[in-house]
Short mmCIF file of N, CA, C and O in Angstrom, two decimals:
data_model
loop_
_atom_site.label_atom_id
_atom_site.label_comp_id
_atom_site.label_asym_id
_atom_site.label_seq_id
_atom_site.Cartn_x
_atom_site.Cartn_y
_atom_site.Cartn_z
N UNK D 17 26.51 196.41 70.84
CA UNK D 17 26.04 195.13 69.73
C UNK D 17 25.68 193.94 70.46
O UNK D 17 26.63 193.51 71.33
N UNK D 18 25.05 192.96 69.65
CA UNK D 18 24.87 191.83 70.23
C UNK D 18 26.31 190.87 70.07
O UNK D 18 26.39 189.96 71.01
N UNK D 19 26.87 191.11 69.13
CA UNK D 19 28.07 190.42 68.62
C UNK D 19 29.23 190.71 69.71
O UNK D 19 29.87 189.80 70.39
N UNK D 20 29.07 191.90 70.34
CA UNK D 20 30.08 192.52 71.48
C UNK D 20 29.57 191.83 72.74
O UNK D 20 30.65 191.45 73.56
N UNK D 21 28.42 191.83 72.90
CA UNK D 21 28.01 191.34 74.11
C UNK D 21 28.36 189.85 74.24
O UNK D 21 28.72 189.01 75.30
N UNK D 22 28.17 189.07 73.33
CA UNK D 22 28.40 187.66 73.25
C UNK D 22 29.80 187.30 73.42
O UNK D 22 30.43 186.46 74.05
N UNK D 23 30.85 188.30 72.89
CA UNK D 23 32.16 187.91 72.81
C UNK D 23 32.68 188.44 74.13
O UNK D 23 33.54 187.57 74.73
N UNK D 24 32.12 189.42 75.03
CA UNK D 24 32.69 189.78 76.39
C UNK D 24 32.21 188.74 77.11
O UNK D 24 32.89 188.40 78.19
N UNK D 25 30.90 188.09 76.96
CA UNK D 25 30.52 187.14 77.91
C UNK D 25 31.54 185.73 77.67
O UNK D 25 31.85 185.19 78.60
N UNK D 26 31.99 185.51 76.43
CA UNK D 26 32.86 184.54 76.34
C UNK D 26 34.23 184.60 76.86
O UNK D 26 34.70 183.73 77.57
N UNK D 27 34.79 185.84 76.71
CA UNK D 27 35.78 186.31 77.37
C UNK D 27 35.88 186.25 78.90
O UNK D 27 36.79 185.92 79.59
N UNK D 28 34.72 186.70 79.49
CA UNK D 28 34.70 186.84 81.13
C UNK D 28 34.52 185.27 81.50
O UNK D 28 34.53 185.16 82.85
N UNK D 29 33.95 184.45 80.70
CA UNK D 29 33.53 183.19 81.44
C UNK D 29 34.78 182.39 81.92
O UNK D 29 34.98 181.79 83.02
N UNK D 30 35.88 182.84 81.21
CA UNK D 30 37.20 182.05 81.96
C UNK D 30 37.89 182.96 82.97
O UNK D 30 38.83 182.52 83.57
N UNK D 31 37.22 184.10 83.37
CA UNK D 31 37.89 184.80 84.15
C UNK D 31 36.87 185.49 85.41
O UNK D 31 36.35 186.53 85.61
N UNK D 32 36.55 184.42 86.22
CA UNK D 32 35.48 184.68 87.18
C UNK D 32 35.91 185.67 88.23
O UNK D 32 34.67 186.50 88.75
N UNK D 33 36.77 186.21 88.38
CA UNK D 33 37.39 187.17 89.36
C UNK D 33 37.02 188.59 88.61
O UNK D 33 37.33 189.39 89.47
N UNK D 34 36.87 188.80 87.69
CA UNK D 34 36.50 190.06 86.68
C UNK D 34 34.83 190.12 86.64
O UNK D 34 34.54 189.15 86.24
N UNK D 35 34.53 191.52 86.88
CA UNK D 35 33.06 191.77 86.80
C UNK D 35 32.66 192.34 85.44
O UNK D 35 31.57 192.56 85.24
N UNK D 36 33.72 192.77 84.77
CA UNK D 36 33.37 193.24 83.46
C UNK D 36 34.55 193.97 82.52
O UNK D 36 35.62 193.40 83.00
N UNK D 37 34.42 194.60 81.83
CA UNK D 37 35.70 195.41 80.69
C UNK D 37 35.37 196.78 81.15
O UNK D 37 34.28 197.55 81.27
N UNK D 38 36.55 197.46 80.98
CA UNK D 38 36.57 198.80 81.13
C UNK D 38 37.06 199.40 79.70
O UNK D 38 38.18 199.07 79.06
N UNK D 39 36.34 200.47 79.22
CA UNK D 39 36.76 201.09 78.10
C UNK D 39 37.36 202.62 78.48
O UNK D 39 36.53 203.33 79.14
N UNK D 40 38.43 203.06 77.55
CA UNK D 40 39.04 204.43 77.86
C UNK D 40 39.38 204.85 76.54
O UNK D 40 39.53 204.06 75.64
N UNK D 41 40.24 205.95 76.77
CA UNK D 41 41.11 206.42 75.46
C UNK D 41 42.23 206.96 76.25
O UNK D 41 42.37 207.10 77.43
N UNK D 42 43.19 206.85 75.11
CA UNK D 42 44.78 207.05 75.59
C UNK D 42 45.19 208.07 74.63
O UNK D 42 44.87 207.88 73.60
N UNK D 43 46.07 208.91 74.85
CA UNK D 43 46.91 209.69 74.11
C UNK D 43 47.64 208.57 73.37
O UNK D 43 48.66 208.19 73.97
N UNK D 44 47.63 208.58 71.83
CA UNK D 44 48.28 207.58 71.29
C UNK D 44 48.44 207.79 69.79
O UNK D 44 47.42 208.30 69.24
N UNK D 45 49.45 207.28 69.03
CA UNK D 45 49.09 207.43 67.47
C UNK D 45 49.46 208.67 66.90
O UNK D 45 49.68 209.53 67.56
N UNK D 46 49.32 208.55 65.47
CA UNK D 46 49.67 209.84 64.80
C UNK D 46 48.54 210.93 64.80
O UNK D 46 48.59 211.98 64.19
N UNK D 47 47.23 210.53 65.19
CA UNK D 47 46.31 211.15 65.20
C UNK D 47 45.54 211.76 66.66
O UNK D 47 44.44 212.44 66.52
N UNK D 48 46.25 211.26 67.77
CA UNK D 48 46.03 211.90 69.20
C UNK D 48 45.39 210.70 69.95
O UNK D 48 45.90 210.81 71.14
N UNK D 49 44.42 210.02 69.94
CA UNK D 49 43.66 209.36 70.49
C UNK D 49 43.52 207.95 70.24
O UNK D 49 43.31 207.76 68.84
N UNK D 50 43.70 206.74 71.07
CA UNK D 50 43.28 205.47 70.72
C UNK D 50 42.39 204.79 71.87
O UNK D 50 42.42 205.24 73.13
N UNK D 51 41.52 203.74 71.47
CA UNK D 51 40.76 203.04 72.59
C UNK D 51 41.46 202.21 73.23
O UNK D 51 42.58 201.37 72.91
N UNK D 52 41.25 201.99 74.59
CA UNK D 52 41.63 201.06 75.37
C UNK D 52 40.56 200.10 75.99
O UNK D 52 39.45 200.65 76.19
N UNK D 53 40.85 198.90 76.11
CA UNK D 53 39.71 198.06 76.64
C UNK D 53 40.77 197.02 77.72
O UNK D 53 41.60 196.26 77.23
N UNK D 54 40.19 196.70 78.72
CA UNK D 54 40.61 195.94 79.78
C UNK D 54 39.75 195.40 80.55
O UNK D 54 38.63 195.84 80.87
N UNK D 55 40.21 194.22 81.14
CA UNK D 55 39.33 193.46 82.24
C UNK D 55 39.29 194.28 83.48
O UNK D 55 40.24 195.09 83.84
N UNK D 56 37.99 194.41 84.21
CA UNK D 56 38.31 195.17 85.57
C UNK D 56 37.70 194.22 86.60
O UNK D 56 36.40 193.49 86.36
N UNK D 57 38.08 194.19 87.84
CA UNK D 57 37.58 193.41 88.99
C UNK D 57 36.59 194.29 89.67
O UNK D 57 35.73 193.60 90.65
N UNK D 58 36.40 195.47 89.46
CA UNK D 58 35.55 196.46 90.37
C UNK D 58 35.29 197.58 89.69
O UNK D 58 35.72 197.99 88.50
N UNK D 59 33.92 198.45 90.12
CA UNK D 59 33.52 199.50 89.14
C UNK D 59 34.44 200.51 89.27
O UNK D 59 34.93 201.23 88.07
N UNK D 60 34.99 200.83 90.41
CA UNK D 60 35.99 202.02 90.58
C UNK D 60 35.29 203.27 90.72
O UNK D 60 34.03 203.26 90.32
N UNK D 61 35.72 204.21 91.61
CA UNK D 61 34.80 205.40 91.61
C UNK D 61 34.45 206.22 90.54
O UNK D 61 33.60 207.15 90.70
N UNK D 62 35.52 206.31 89.67
CA UNK D 62 35.45 207.04 88.50
C UNK D 62 34.97 206.76 87.24
O UNK D 62 34.96 207.31 86.13
N UNK D 63 34.21 205.45 87.19
CA UNK D 63 33.78 204.94 86.11
C UNK D 63 32.40 204.99 85.87
O UNK D 63 31.77 204.67 87.09
N UNK D 64 31.79 205.08 84.57
CA UNK D 64 30.39 205.23 84.48
C UNK D 64 30.25 203.74 84.17
O UNK D 64 30.76 203.05 83.39
N UNK D 65 28.89 203.02 84.57
CA UNK D 65 28.79 201.72 84.46
C UNK D 65 27.40 201.59 83.32
O UNK D 65 26.18 202.22 83.52
N UNK D 66 27.62 200.73 82.15
CA UNK D 66 26.82 200.46 81.27
C UNK D 66 26.27 198.85 81.44
O UNK D 66 27.39 198.18 81.23
N UNK D 67 25.13 198.63 81.57
CA UNK D 67 24.90 197.10 81.71
C UNK D 67 24.20 196.83 80.38
O UNK D 67 22.98 197.53 79.99
N UNK D 68 24.59 196.02 79.50
CA UNK D 68 23.62 195.37 78.35
C UNK D 68 23.71 193.90 78.32
O UNK D 68 24.45 193.39 78.06
N UNK D 69 22.50 193.33 78.47
CA UNK D 69 22.32 192.11 78.36
C UNK D 69 23.17 191.23 79.37
O UNK D 69 23.61 190.10 79.05
N UNK D 70 23.35 191.81 80.43
CA UNK D 70 24.01 191.06 81.62
C UNK D 70 25.60 191.38 81.74
O UNK D 70 26.28 190.84 82.39
N UNK D 71 25.86 192.03 80.64
CA UNK D 71 27.41 192.40 80.46
C UNK D 71 27.71 193.80 81.00
O UNK D 71 26.91 194.70 80.73
N UNK D 72 28.53 193.94 81.88
CA UNK D 72 28.95 195.17 82.60
C UNK D 72 30.13 195.87 81.93
O UNK D 72 31.29 195.28 81.88
N UNK D 73 29.95 197.09 81.35
CA UNK D 73 31.01 197.87 80.77
C UNK D 73 31.08 199.05 81.37
O UNK D 73 30.15 199.61 81.75
N UNK D 74 32.28 199.25 82.05
CA UNK D 74 32.61 200.55 82.52
C UNK D 74 33.45 201.61 81.65
O UNK D 74 34.27 201.05 80.91
N UNK D 75 33.01 202.70 81.82
CA UNK D 75 33.79 203.96 81.02
C UNK D 75 34.54 204.78 81.72
O UNK D 75 33.88 205.22 82.86
N UNK D 76 35.75 204.94 81.62
CA UNK D 76 36.46 205.74 82.45
C UNK D 76 36.24 206.99 82.39
O UNK D 76 35.57 207.44 81.35
N UNK D 77 36.20 207.61 83.23
CA UNK D 77 35.54 209.21 83.60
C UNK D 77 36.16 210.10 82.33
O UNK D 77 35.25 210.89 81.90
N UNK D 78 37.31 210.27 82.39
CA UNK D 78 38.02 211.17 81.48
C UNK D 78 37.54 210.62 80.15
O UNK D 78 37.77 211.57 79.05
N UNK D 79 37.15 209.66 79.75
CA UNK D 79 36.89 209.18 78.21
C UNK D 79 35.33 209.33 78.20
O UNK D 79 34.91 209.09 76.75
N UNK D 80 34.37 209.61 78.96
CA UNK D 80 32.90 209.81 78.99
C UNK D 80 32.54 210.59 77.91
O UNK D 80 31.72 210.25 77.15
N UNK D 81 32.94 211.84 77.69
CA UNK D 81 32.67 212.71 76.66
C UNK D 81 33.09 212.41 75.37
O UNK D 81 32.34 212.54 74.32
N UNK D 82 34.21 211.60 75.18
CA UNK D 82 34.68 211.32 74.04
C UNK D 82 33.97 210.17 73.45
O UNK D 82 33.72 210.15 72.41
N UNK D 83 33.56 209.21 74.37
CA UNK D 83 32.62 208.18 74.06
C UNK D 83 31.16 208.31 73.91
O UNK D 83 30.59 207.32 73.43
N UNK D 84 30.91 209.49 74.38
CA UNK D 84 29.30 209.75 74.20
C UNK D 84 28.76 209.22 72.77
O UNK D 84 29.19 209.59 71.69
N UNK D 85 27.73 208.43 72.84
CA UNK D 85 26.98 207.83 71.79
C UNK D 85 27.71 206.92 70.79
O UNK D 85 27.27 206.51 69.81
N UNK D 86 28.76 206.22 71.52
CA UNK D 86 29.67 205.37 70.76
C UNK D 86 28.97 204.08 70.89
O UNK D 86 28.65 203.63 71.88
N UNK D 87 29.14 203.12 69.74
CA UNK D 87 28.68 201.97 69.66
C UNK D 87 29.78 200.96 69.57
O UNK D 87 30.62 201.04 68.87
N UNK D 88 29.85 199.85 70.39
CA UNK D 88 30.96 198.92 70.42
C UNK D 88 30.50 197.76 69.86
O UNK D 88 29.28 197.26 70.09
N UNK D 89 31.35 197.20 68.84
CA UNK D 89 30.62 195.95 68.01
C UNK D 89 32.22 194.93 68.06
O UNK D 89 33.21 195.41 68.38
N UNK D 90 31.72 193.94 67.88
CA UNK D 90 32.81 192.89 67.61
C UNK D 90 32.68 192.38 66.17
O UNK D 90 31.61 191.74 65.93
N UNK D 91 33.77 192.30 65.48
CA UNK D 91 33.75 191.92 64.12
C UNK D 91 34.66 190.91 63.78
O UNK D 91 35.86 190.80 64.21
N UNK D 92 34.57 189.66 63.20
CA UNK D 92 35.38 188.77 62.70
C UNK D 92 35.31 188.48 61.29
O UNK D 92 34.11 188.62 60.78
N UNK D 93 36.36 188.51 60.63
CA UNK D 93 36.52 188.03 59.09
C UNK D 93 37.55 186.98 58.90
O UNK D 93 38.24 186.48 59.96
N UNK D 94 37.89 186.81 57.61
CA UNK D 94 39.05 185.52 57.51
C UNK D 94 40.34 186.01 58.13
O UNK D 94 41.27 185.04 58.34
N UNK D 95 40.55 187.35 58.13
CA UNK D 95 41.88 187.74 58.55
C UNK D 95 42.12 188.33 60.08
O UNK D 95 43.19 188.25 60.56
N UNK D 96 41.03 188.87 60.56
CA UNK D 96 41.25 189.12 61.88
C UNK D 96 39.96 189.16 62.49
O UNK D 96 38.71 188.92 62.15
N UNK D 97 39.90 189.44 63.89
CA UNK D 97 38.80 189.53 64.81
C UNK D 97 39.04 190.50 66.00
O UNK D 97 40.12 190.68 66.29
N UNK D 98 38.27 191.56 65.88
CA UNK D 98 38.52 192.86 66.84
C UNK D 98 37.22 193.52 67.25
O UNK D 98 36.22 193.26 66.74
N UNK D 99 37.30 194.31 68.38
CA UNK D 99 36.33 195.27 68.93
C UNK D 99 36.24 196.41 67.90
O UNK D 99 37.71 196.92 67.87
N UNK D 100 35.34 196.84 67.55
CA UNK D 100 35.05 197.91 66.69
C UNK D 100 34.29 199.05 67.30
O UNK D 100 33.22 198.65 67.92
N UNK D 101 34.86 200.65 67.52
CA UNK D 101 33.89 201.40 68.09
C UNK D 101 33.44 202.20 66.92
O UNK D 101 34.48 202.95 66.29
N UNK D 102 32.23 202.46 66.90
CA UNK D 102 31.65 203.28 65.85
C UNK D 102 31.06 204.56 66.76
O UNK D 102 30.23 204.73 67.30
N UNK D 103 32.25 205.72 66.64
CA UNK D 103 32.05 206.80 67.42
C UNK D 103 31.64 207.82 66.63
O UNK D 103 32.23 208.32 65.62
N UNK D 104 30.37 208.55 66.74
CA UNK D 104 29.83 209.63 66.06
C UNK D 104 30.80 210.97 66.32
O UNK D 104 30.37 212.19 65.39
N UNK D 105 31.35 211.14 67.37
CA UNK D 105 32.26 212.08 67.65
C UNK D 105 33.58 212.45 67.02
O UNK D 105 34.23 213.62 66.97
N UNK D 106 33.97 211.27 66.45
CA UNK D 106 35.32 211.56 65.44
C UNK D 106 35.21 212.47 64.38
O UNK D 106 34.55 212.64 63.51
N UNK D 107 36.51 213.28 64.41
CA UNK D 107 36.34 214.31 63.14
C UNK D 107 37.32 213.98 62.25
O UNK D 107 37.23 214.36 61.09
N UNK D 108 38.47 212.70 62.44
CA UNK D 108 39.48 212.30 61.55
C UNK D 108 40.14 210.96 62.37
O UNK D 108 40.21 210.88 63.46
N UNK D 109 40.72 210.33 61.53
CA UNK D 109 41.33 209.02 61.92
C UNK D 109 42.83 209.01 61.26
O UNK D 109 42.81 209.67 59.97
N UNK D 110 43.81 208.45 61.64
CA UNK D 110 44.85 208.20 60.90
C UNK D 110 44.72 207.28 59.75
O UNK D 110 43.60 206.41 59.67
N UNK D 111 45.73 206.79 58.87
CA UNK D 111 45.56 206.06 57.71
C UNK D 111 45.42 204.72 58.00
O UNK D 111 44.75 203.87 57.43
N UNK D 112 46.05 204.14 59.32
CA UNK D 112 46.05 202.84 59.61
C UNK D 112 44.73 202.42 60.37
O UNK D 112 44.69 201.24 60.98
N UNK D 113 44.36 203.45 60.83
CA UNK D 113 43.08 203.20 61.82
C UNK D 113 43.42 203.01 63.03
O UNK D 113 42.46 202.64 63.84
N UNK D 114 44.64 203.30 63.81
CA UNK D 114 44.86 203.17 65.05
C UNK D 114 44.73 204.31 65.90
O UNK D 114 44.42 203.99 67.08
N UNK D 115 44.48 205.55 65.49
CA UNK D 115 44.11 206.47 66.40
C UNK D 115 42.92 207.42 65.58
O UNK D 115 42.90 207.43 64.48
N UNK D 116 42.44 208.43 66.40
CA UNK D 116 41.55 209.28 65.93
C UNK D 116 41.45 210.62 66.57
O UNK D 116 42.33 210.89 67.68
N UNK D 117 40.72 211.88 66.09
CA UNK D 117 40.71 212.95 66.96
C UNK D 117 39.41 213.31 66.89
O UNK D 117 38.46 212.66 66.07
N UNK D 118 38.76 214.22 68.09
CA UNK D 118 37.64 214.64 68.24
C UNK D 118 37.70 216.21 67.88
O UNK D 118 38.44 217.00 68.12
#
């Protein structure tokens, strides 16, 4: 989303050695999987690259099918600010929202 693009641009402005962010999934939580998001200095051989309005997002190879069709957003309210993943593939989530299953 435009909000996520703006936030990533803002975060990368202070990190000139990084070329983008890498999104993946890890086995974690009570429901199986959780998202990971980290800075990256290079594309890497196993990452799919998505460029949106000048922002480079790399998707780990093992997460590509899990994240297919997912929209990444950045949401701020009075109590929190976070990246939110709107994933159409999810079959269930845990009560706290930390993990999901496909």
